[in-house]
PDB file of C-alpha atoms in Angstrom:
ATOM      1  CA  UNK A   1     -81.254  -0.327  -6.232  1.00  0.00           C
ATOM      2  CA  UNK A   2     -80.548  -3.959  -4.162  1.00  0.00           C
ATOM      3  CA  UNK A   3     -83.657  -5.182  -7.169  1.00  0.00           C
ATOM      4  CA  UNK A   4     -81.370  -3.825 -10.204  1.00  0.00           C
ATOM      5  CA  UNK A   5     -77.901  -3.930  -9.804  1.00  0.00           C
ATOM      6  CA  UNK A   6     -76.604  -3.385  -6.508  1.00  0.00           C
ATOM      7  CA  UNK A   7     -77.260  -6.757  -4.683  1.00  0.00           C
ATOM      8  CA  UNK A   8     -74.393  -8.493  -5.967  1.00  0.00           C
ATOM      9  CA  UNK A   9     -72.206  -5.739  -4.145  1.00  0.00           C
ATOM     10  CA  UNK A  10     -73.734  -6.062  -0.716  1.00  0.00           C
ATOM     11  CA  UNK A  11     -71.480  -7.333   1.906  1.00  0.00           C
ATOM     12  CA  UNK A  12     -73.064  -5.997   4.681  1.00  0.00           C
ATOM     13  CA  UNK A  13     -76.831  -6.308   5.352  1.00  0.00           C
ATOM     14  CA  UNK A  14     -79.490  -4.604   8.179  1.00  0.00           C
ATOM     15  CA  UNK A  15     -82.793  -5.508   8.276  1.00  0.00           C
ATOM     16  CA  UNK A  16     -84.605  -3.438  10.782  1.00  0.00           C
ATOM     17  CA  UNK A  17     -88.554  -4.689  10.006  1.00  0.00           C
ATOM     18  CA  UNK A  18     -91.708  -3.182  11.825  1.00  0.00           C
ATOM     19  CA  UNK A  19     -93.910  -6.265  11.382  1.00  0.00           C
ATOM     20  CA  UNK A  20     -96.518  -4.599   8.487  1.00  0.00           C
ATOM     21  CA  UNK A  21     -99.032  -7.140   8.449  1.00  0.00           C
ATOM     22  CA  UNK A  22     -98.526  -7.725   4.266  1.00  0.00           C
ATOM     23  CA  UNK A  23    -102.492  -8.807   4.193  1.00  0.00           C
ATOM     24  CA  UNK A  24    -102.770  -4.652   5.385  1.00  0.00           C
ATOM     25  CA  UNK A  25    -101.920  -3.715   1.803  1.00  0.00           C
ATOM     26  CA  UNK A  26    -104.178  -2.020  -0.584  1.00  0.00           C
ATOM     27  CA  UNK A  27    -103.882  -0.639  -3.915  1.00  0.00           C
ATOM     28  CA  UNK A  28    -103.189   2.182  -2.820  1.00  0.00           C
ATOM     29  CA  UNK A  29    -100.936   1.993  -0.293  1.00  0.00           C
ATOM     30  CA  UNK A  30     -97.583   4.322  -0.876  1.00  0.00           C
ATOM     31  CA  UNK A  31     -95.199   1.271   0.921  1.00  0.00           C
ATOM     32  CA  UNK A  32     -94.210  -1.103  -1.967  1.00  0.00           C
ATOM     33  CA  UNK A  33     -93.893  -4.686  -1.572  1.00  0.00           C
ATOM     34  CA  UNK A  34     -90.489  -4.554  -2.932  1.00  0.00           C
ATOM     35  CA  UNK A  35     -89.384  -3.050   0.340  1.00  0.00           C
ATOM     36  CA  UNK A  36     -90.405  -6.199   2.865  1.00  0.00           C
ATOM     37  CA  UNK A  37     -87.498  -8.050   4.166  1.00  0.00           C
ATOM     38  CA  UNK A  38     -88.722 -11.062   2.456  1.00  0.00           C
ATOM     39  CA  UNK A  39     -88.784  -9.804  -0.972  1.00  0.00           C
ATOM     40  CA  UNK A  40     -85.124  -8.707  -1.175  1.00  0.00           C
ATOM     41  CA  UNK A  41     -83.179 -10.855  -3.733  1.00  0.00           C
ATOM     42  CA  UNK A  42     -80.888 -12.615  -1.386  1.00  0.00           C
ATOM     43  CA  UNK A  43     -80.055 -15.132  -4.506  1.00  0.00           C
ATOM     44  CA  UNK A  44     -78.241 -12.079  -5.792  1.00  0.00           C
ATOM     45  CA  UNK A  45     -75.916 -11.607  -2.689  1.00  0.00           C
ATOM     46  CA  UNK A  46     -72.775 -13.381  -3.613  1.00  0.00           C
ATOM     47  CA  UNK A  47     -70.887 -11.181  -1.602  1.00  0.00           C
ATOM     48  CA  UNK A  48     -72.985 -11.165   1.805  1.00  0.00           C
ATOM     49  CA  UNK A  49     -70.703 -11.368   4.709  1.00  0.00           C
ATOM     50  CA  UNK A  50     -72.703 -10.046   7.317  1.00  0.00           C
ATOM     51  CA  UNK A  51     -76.533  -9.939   8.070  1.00  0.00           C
ATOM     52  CA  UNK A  52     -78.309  -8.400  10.788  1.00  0.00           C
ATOM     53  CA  UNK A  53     -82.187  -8.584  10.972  1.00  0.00           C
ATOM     54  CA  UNK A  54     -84.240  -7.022  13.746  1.00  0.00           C
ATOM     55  CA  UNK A  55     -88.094  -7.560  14.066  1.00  0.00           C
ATOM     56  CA  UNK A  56     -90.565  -5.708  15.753  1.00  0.00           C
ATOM     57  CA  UNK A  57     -93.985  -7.105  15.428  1.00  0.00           C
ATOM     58  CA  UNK A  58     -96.812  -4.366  16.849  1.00  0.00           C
ATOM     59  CA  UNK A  59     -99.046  -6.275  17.385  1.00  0.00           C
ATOM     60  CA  UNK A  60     -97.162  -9.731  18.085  1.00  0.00           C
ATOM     61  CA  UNK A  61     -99.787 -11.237  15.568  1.00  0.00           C
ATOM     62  CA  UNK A  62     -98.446  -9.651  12.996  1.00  0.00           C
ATOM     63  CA  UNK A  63     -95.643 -12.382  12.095  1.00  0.00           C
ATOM     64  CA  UNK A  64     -95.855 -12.734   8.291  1.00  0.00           C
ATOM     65  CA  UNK A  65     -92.776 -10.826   7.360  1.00  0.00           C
ATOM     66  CA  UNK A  66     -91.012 -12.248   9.357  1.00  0.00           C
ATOM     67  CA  UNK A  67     -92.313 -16.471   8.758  1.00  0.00           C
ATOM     68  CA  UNK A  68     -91.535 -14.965   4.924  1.00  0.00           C
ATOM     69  CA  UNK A  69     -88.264 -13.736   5.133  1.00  0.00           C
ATOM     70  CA  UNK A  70     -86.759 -16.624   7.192  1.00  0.00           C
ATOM     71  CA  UNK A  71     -88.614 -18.996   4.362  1.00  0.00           C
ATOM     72  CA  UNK A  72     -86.786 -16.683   1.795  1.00  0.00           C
ATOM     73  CA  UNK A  73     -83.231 -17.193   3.052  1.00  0.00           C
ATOM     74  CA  UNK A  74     -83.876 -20.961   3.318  1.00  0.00           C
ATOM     75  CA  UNK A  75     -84.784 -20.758   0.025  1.00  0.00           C
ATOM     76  CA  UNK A  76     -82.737 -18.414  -1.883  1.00  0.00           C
ATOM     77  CA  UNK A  77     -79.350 -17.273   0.407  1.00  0.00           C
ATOM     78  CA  UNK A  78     -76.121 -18.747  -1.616  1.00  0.00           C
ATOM     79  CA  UNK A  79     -74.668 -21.363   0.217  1.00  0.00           C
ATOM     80  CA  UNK A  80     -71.331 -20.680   2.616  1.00  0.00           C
ATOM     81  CA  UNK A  81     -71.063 -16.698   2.246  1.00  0.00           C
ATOM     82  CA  UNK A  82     -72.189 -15.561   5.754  1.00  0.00           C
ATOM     83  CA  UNK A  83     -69.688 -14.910   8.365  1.00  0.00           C
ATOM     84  CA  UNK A  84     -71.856 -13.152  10.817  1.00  0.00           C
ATOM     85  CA  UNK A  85     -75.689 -13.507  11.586  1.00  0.00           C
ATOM     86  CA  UNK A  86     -77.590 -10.930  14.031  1.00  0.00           C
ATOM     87  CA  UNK A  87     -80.917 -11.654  14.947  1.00  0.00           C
ATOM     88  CA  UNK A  88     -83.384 -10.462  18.047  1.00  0.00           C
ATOM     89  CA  UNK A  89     -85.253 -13.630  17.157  1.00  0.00           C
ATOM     90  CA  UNK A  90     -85.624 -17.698  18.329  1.00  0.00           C
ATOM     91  CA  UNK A  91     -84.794 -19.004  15.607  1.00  0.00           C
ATOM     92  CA  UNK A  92     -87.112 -21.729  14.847  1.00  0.00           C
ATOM     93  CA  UNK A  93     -86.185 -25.417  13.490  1.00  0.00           C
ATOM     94  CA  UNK A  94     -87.866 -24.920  10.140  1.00  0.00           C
ATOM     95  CA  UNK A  95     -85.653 -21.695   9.392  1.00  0.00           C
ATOM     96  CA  UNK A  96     -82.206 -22.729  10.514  1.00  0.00           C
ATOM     97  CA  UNK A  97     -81.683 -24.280   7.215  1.00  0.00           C
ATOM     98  CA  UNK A  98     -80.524 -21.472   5.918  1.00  0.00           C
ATOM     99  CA  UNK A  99     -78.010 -21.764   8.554  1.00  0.00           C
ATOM    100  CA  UNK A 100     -77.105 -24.989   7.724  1.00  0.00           C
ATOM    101  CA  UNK A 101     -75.237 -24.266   4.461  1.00  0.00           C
ATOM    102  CA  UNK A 102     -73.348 -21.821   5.919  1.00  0.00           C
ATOM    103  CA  UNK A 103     -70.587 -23.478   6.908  1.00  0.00           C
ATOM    104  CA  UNK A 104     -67.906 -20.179   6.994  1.00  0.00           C
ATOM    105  CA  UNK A 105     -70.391 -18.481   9.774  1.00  0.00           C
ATOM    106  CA  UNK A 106     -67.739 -17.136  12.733  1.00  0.00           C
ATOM    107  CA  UNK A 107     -70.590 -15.398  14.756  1.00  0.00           C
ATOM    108  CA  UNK A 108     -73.814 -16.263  15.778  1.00  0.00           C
ATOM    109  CA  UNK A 109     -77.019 -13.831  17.827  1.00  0.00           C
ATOM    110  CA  UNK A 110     -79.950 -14.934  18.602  1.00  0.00           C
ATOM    111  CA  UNK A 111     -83.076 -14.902  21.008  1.00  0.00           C
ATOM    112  CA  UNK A 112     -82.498 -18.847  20.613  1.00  0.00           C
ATOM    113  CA  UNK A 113     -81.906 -21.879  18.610  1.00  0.00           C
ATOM    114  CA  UNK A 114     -82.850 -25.517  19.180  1.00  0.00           C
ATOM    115  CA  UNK A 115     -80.144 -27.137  20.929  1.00  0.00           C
ATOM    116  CA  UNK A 116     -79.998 -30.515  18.876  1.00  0.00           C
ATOM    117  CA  UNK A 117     -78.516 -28.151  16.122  1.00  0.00           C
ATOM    118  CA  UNK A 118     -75.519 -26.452  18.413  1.00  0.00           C
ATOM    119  CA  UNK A 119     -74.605 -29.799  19.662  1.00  0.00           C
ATOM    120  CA  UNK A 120     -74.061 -31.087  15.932  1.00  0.00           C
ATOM    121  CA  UNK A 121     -70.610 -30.966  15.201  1.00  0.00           C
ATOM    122  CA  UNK A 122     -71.636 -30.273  11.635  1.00  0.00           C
ATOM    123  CA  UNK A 123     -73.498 -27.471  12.288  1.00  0.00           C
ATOM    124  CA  UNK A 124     -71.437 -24.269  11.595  1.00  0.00           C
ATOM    125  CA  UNK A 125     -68.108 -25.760  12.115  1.00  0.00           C
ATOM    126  CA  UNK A 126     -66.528 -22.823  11.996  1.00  0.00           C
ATOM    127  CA  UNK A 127     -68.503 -21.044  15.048  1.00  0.00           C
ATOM    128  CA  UNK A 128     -66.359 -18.951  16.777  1.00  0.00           C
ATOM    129  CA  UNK A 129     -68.730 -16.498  18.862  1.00  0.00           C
ATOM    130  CA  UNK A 130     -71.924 -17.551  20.133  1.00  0.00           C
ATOM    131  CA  UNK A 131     -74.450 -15.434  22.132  1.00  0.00           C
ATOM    132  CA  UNK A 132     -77.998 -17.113  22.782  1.00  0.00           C
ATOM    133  CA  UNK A 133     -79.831 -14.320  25.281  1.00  0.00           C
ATOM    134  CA  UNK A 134     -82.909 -16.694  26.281  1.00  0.00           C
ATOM    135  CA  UNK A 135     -80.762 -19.610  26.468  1.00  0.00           C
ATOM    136  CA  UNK A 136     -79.897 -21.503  30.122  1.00  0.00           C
ATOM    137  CA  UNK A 137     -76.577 -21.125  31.071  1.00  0.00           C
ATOM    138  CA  UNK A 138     -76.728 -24.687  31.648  1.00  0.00           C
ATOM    139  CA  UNK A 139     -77.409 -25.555  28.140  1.00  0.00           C
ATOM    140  CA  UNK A 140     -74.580 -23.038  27.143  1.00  0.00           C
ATOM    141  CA  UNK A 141     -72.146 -24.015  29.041  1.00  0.00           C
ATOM    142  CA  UNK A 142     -72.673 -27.795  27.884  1.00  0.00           C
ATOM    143  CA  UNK A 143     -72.022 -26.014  24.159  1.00  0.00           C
ATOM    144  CA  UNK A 144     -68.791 -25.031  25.490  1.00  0.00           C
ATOM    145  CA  UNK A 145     -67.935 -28.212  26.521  1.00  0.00           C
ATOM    146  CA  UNK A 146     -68.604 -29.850  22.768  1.00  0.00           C
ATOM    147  CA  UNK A 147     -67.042 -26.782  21.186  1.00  0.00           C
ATOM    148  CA  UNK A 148     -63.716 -24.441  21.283  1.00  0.00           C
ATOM    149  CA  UNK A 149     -65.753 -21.335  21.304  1.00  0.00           C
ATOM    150  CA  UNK A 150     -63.379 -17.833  21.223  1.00  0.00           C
ATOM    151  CA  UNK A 151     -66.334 -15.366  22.486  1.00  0.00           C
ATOM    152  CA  UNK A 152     -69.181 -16.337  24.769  1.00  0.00           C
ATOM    153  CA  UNK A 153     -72.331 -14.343  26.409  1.00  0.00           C
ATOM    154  CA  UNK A 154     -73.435 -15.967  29.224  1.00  0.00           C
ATOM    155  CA  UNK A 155     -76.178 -15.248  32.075  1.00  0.00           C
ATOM    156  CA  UNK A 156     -75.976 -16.642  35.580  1.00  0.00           C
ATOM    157  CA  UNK A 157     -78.019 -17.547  38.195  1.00  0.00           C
ATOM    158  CA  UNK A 158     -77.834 -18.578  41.499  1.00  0.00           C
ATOM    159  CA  UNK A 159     -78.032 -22.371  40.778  1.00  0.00           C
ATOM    160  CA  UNK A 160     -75.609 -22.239  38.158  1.00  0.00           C
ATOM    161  CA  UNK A 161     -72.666 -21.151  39.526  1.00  0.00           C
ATOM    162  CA  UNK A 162     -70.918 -24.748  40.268  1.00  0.00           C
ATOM    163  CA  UNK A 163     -71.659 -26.089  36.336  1.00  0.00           C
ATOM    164  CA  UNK A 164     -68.279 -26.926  35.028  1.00  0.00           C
ATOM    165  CA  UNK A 165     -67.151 -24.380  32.650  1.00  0.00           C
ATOM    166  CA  UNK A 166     -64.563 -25.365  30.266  1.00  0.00           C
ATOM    167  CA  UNK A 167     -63.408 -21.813  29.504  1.00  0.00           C
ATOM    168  CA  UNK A 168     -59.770 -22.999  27.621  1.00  0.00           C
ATOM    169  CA  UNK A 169     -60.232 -21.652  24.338  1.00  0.00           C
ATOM    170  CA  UNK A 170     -62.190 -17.851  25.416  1.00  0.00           C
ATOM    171  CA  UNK A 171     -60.927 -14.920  24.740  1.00  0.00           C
ATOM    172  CA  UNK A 172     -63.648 -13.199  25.005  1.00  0.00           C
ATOM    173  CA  UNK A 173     -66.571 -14.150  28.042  1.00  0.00           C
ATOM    174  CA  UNK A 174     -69.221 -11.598  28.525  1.00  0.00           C
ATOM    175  CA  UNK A 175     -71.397 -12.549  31.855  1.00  0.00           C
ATOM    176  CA  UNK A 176     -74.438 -11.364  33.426  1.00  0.00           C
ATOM    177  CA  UNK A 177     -75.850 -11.963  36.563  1.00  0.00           C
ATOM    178  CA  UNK A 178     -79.198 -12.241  38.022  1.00  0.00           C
ATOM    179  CA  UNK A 179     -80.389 -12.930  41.869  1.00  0.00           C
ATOM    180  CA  UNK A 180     -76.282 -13.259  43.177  1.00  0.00           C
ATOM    181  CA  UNK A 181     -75.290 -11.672  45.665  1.00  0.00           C
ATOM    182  CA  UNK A 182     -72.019  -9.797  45.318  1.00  0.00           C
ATOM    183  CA  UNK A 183     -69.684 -12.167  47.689  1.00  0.00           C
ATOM    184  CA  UNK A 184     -71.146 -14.887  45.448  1.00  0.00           C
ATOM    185  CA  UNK A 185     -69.722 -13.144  42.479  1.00  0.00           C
ATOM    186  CA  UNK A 186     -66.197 -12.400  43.678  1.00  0.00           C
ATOM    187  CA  UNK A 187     -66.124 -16.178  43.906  1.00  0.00           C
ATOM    188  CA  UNK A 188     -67.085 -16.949  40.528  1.00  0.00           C
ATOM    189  CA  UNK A 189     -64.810 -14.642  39.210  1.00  0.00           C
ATOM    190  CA  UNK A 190     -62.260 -15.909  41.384  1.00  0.00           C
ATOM    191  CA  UNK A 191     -63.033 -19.698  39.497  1.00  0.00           C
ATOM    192  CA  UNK A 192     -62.849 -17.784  35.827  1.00  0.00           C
ATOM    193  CA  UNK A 193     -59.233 -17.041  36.778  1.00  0.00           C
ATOM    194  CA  UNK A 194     -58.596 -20.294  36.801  1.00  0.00           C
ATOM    195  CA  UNK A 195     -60.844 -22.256  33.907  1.00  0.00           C
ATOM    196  CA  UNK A 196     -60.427 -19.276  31.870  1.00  0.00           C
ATOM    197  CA  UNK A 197     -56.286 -18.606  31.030  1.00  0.00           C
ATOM    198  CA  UNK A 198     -56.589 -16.837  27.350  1.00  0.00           C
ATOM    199  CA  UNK A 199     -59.062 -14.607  28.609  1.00  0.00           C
ATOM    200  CA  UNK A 200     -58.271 -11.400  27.212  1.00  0.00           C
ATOM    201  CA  UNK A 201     -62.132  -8.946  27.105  1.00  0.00           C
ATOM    202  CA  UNK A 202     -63.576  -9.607  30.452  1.00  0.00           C
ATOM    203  CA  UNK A 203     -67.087  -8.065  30.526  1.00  0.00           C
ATOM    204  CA  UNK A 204     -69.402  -7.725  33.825  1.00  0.00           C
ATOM    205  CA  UNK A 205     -72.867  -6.439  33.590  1.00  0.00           C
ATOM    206  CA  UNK A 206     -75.001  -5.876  37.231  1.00  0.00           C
ATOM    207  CA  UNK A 207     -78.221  -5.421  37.802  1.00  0.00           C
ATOM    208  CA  UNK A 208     -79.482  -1.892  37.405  1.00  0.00           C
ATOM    209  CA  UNK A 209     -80.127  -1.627  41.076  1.00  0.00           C
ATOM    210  CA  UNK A 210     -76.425  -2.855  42.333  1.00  0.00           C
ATOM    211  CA  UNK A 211     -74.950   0.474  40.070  1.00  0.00           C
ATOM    212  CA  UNK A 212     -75.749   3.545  42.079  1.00  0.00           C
ATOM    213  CA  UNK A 213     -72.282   3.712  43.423  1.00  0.00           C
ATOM    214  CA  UNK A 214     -70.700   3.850  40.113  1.00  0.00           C
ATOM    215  CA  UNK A 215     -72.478   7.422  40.067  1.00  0.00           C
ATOM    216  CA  UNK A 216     -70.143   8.366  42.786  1.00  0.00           C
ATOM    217  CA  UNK A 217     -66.802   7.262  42.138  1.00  0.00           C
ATOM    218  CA  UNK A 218     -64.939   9.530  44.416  1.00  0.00           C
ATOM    219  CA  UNK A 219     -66.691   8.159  47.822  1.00  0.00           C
ATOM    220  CA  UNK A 220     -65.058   6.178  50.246  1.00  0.00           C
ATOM    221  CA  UNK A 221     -68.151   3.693  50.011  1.00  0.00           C
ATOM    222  CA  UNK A 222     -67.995   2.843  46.084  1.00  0.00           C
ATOM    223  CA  UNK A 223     -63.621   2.487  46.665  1.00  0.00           C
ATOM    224  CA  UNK A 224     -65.322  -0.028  48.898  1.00  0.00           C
ATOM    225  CA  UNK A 225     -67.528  -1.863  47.065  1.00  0.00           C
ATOM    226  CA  UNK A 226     -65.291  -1.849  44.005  1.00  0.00           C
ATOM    227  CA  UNK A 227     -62.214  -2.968  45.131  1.00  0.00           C
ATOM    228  CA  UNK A 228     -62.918  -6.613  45.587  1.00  0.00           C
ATOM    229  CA  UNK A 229     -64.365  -6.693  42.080  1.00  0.00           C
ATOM    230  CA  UNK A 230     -60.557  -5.136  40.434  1.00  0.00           C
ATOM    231  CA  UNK A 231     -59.284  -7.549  42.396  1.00  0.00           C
ATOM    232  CA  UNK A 232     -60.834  -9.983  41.004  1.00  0.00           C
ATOM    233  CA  UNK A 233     -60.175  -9.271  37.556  1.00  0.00           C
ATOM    234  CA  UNK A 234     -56.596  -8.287  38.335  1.00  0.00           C
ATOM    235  CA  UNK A 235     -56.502 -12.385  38.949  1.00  0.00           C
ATOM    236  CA  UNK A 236     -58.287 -13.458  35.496  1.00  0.00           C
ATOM    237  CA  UNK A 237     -55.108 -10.731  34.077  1.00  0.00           C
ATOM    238  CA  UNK A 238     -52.486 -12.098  35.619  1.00  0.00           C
ATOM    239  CA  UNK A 239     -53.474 -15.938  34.622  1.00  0.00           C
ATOM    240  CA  UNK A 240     -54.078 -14.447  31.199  1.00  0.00           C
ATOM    241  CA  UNK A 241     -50.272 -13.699  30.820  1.00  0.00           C
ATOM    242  CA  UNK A 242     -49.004 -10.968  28.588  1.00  0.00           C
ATOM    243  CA  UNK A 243     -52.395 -11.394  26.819  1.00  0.00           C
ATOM    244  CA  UNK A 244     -53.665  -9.870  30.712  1.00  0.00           C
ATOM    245  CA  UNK A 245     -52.385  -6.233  29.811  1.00  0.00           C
ATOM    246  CA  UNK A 246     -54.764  -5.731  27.198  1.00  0.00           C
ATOM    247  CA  UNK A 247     -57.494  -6.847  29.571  1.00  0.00           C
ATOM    248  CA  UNK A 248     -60.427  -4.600  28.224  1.00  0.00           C
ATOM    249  CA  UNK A 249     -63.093  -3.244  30.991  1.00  0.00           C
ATOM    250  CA  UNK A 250     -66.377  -1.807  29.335  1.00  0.00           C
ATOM    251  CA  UNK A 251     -66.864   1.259  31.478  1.00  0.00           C
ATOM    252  CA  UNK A 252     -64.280  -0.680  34.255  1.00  0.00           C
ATOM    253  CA  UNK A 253     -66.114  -3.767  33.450  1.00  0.00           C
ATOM    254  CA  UNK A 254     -69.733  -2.684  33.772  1.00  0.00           C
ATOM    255  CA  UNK A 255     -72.943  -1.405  31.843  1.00  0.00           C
TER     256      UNK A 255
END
């Protein structure tokens, strides 16, 4: 349908590609070419608002479709329709110009992206919500610095817990944490209260093996260990304001 007359009605786009190796293909073979990512007609998609592309190459060798489809969208995506673009991909220099000419694009995922682009002021102007998952915090946190970002995934280390972190213009801060021990993290959320006063979704993910007493909830011990941590974000609500009571825990704050 998207090759007759349907791609012009698309608004919402997801791409979930196995990595067939296209040079795999024989005459005979029942999966048509039409069907690869890369040979979608994007040019078509006036309408695209949001597009989401996973990739999983088995074996890792097996990059073509996904080298194609990136060229694709550089070449062929209208200019300034996206809004939102979902990848579990670095995004390398040559296929960010695609990303470029879209200059409406709120939201941003991705494994990575080279940082000289982020730190251009032209780049996506309009970038609203940014989460980089292989990124430093350190180079994030610089980003938020340059830029009034309004939703922010973030993941902490020991070392950088003192970076300054210009957190005026979040609403949203989503933070993970990895080798910090827990009085270390009543701390930093402690700080957030303070750097961060429009924060209104505070998420807190743990490491998997700081969550057994959330399988207990009714023990004296996991009252305990919890309480410092809803104290904690009781301060980031009350600095928040009236924007504090619709302070939104996933799962009281954790996952």
């Amino acid at each position: 349908m998207l090759h007759t007359r349907a791609a012009e009605y698309v608004e919402t786009l997801r791409i979930t590609d196995y990595g067939f190796a296209l040079e795999r293909l024989t005459d005979n073979d029942d999966r048509l070419s039409t069907s690869f990512s890369h040979t979608l007609p994007y040019h078509r998609m006036t309408r695209l608002r949001t597009l989401t592309t996973w990739f999983f190459n088995f074996p890792p060798t097996y990059k073509m479709d996904e080298i194609l489809f990136f060229k694709e969208l550089n070449q062929s995506l209208p200019p300034n329709i996206l809004l939102e673009f979902w990848t579990s991909k670095e995004i390398a220099t040559g296929d960010c110009m695609f990303l470029c000419r879209q200059k409406q694009l709120r939201h941003l995922t991705a494994s990575n992206i080279p940082d000289g682009f982020l730190r251009d002021p032209s780049f996506l102007p309009e970038l609203a919500d940014l989460e980089l998952s292989h990124s430093d915090a350190e180079q994030l946190l610089h980003l938020l610095q340059m830029r009034a970002f309004r939703a922010f995934t973030v993941t902490f280390r020991r070392s950088d817990l003192d970076l300054p972190f210009c957190g005026n213009s979040l609403i949203m801060l989503d933070m993970r944490f990895q080798s910090i021990s827990p009085s270390d993290r009543i701390l930093f959320l402690d700080r957030r209260a303070v750097d961060c006063p429009n924060i209104v979704y505070l998420f807190l993910e743990l490491p998997e093996s700081e969550v057994g007493p959330l399988s207990n909830l009714n023990t004296l011990d996991s009252e305990d260990w919890l309480s410092p941590v809803i104290t904690a974000f009781r301060k980031v609500a009350k600095t928040a304001g009236s924007a504090g009571d619709e302070l939104h825990n996933d799962s009281s704050g954790y996952s």
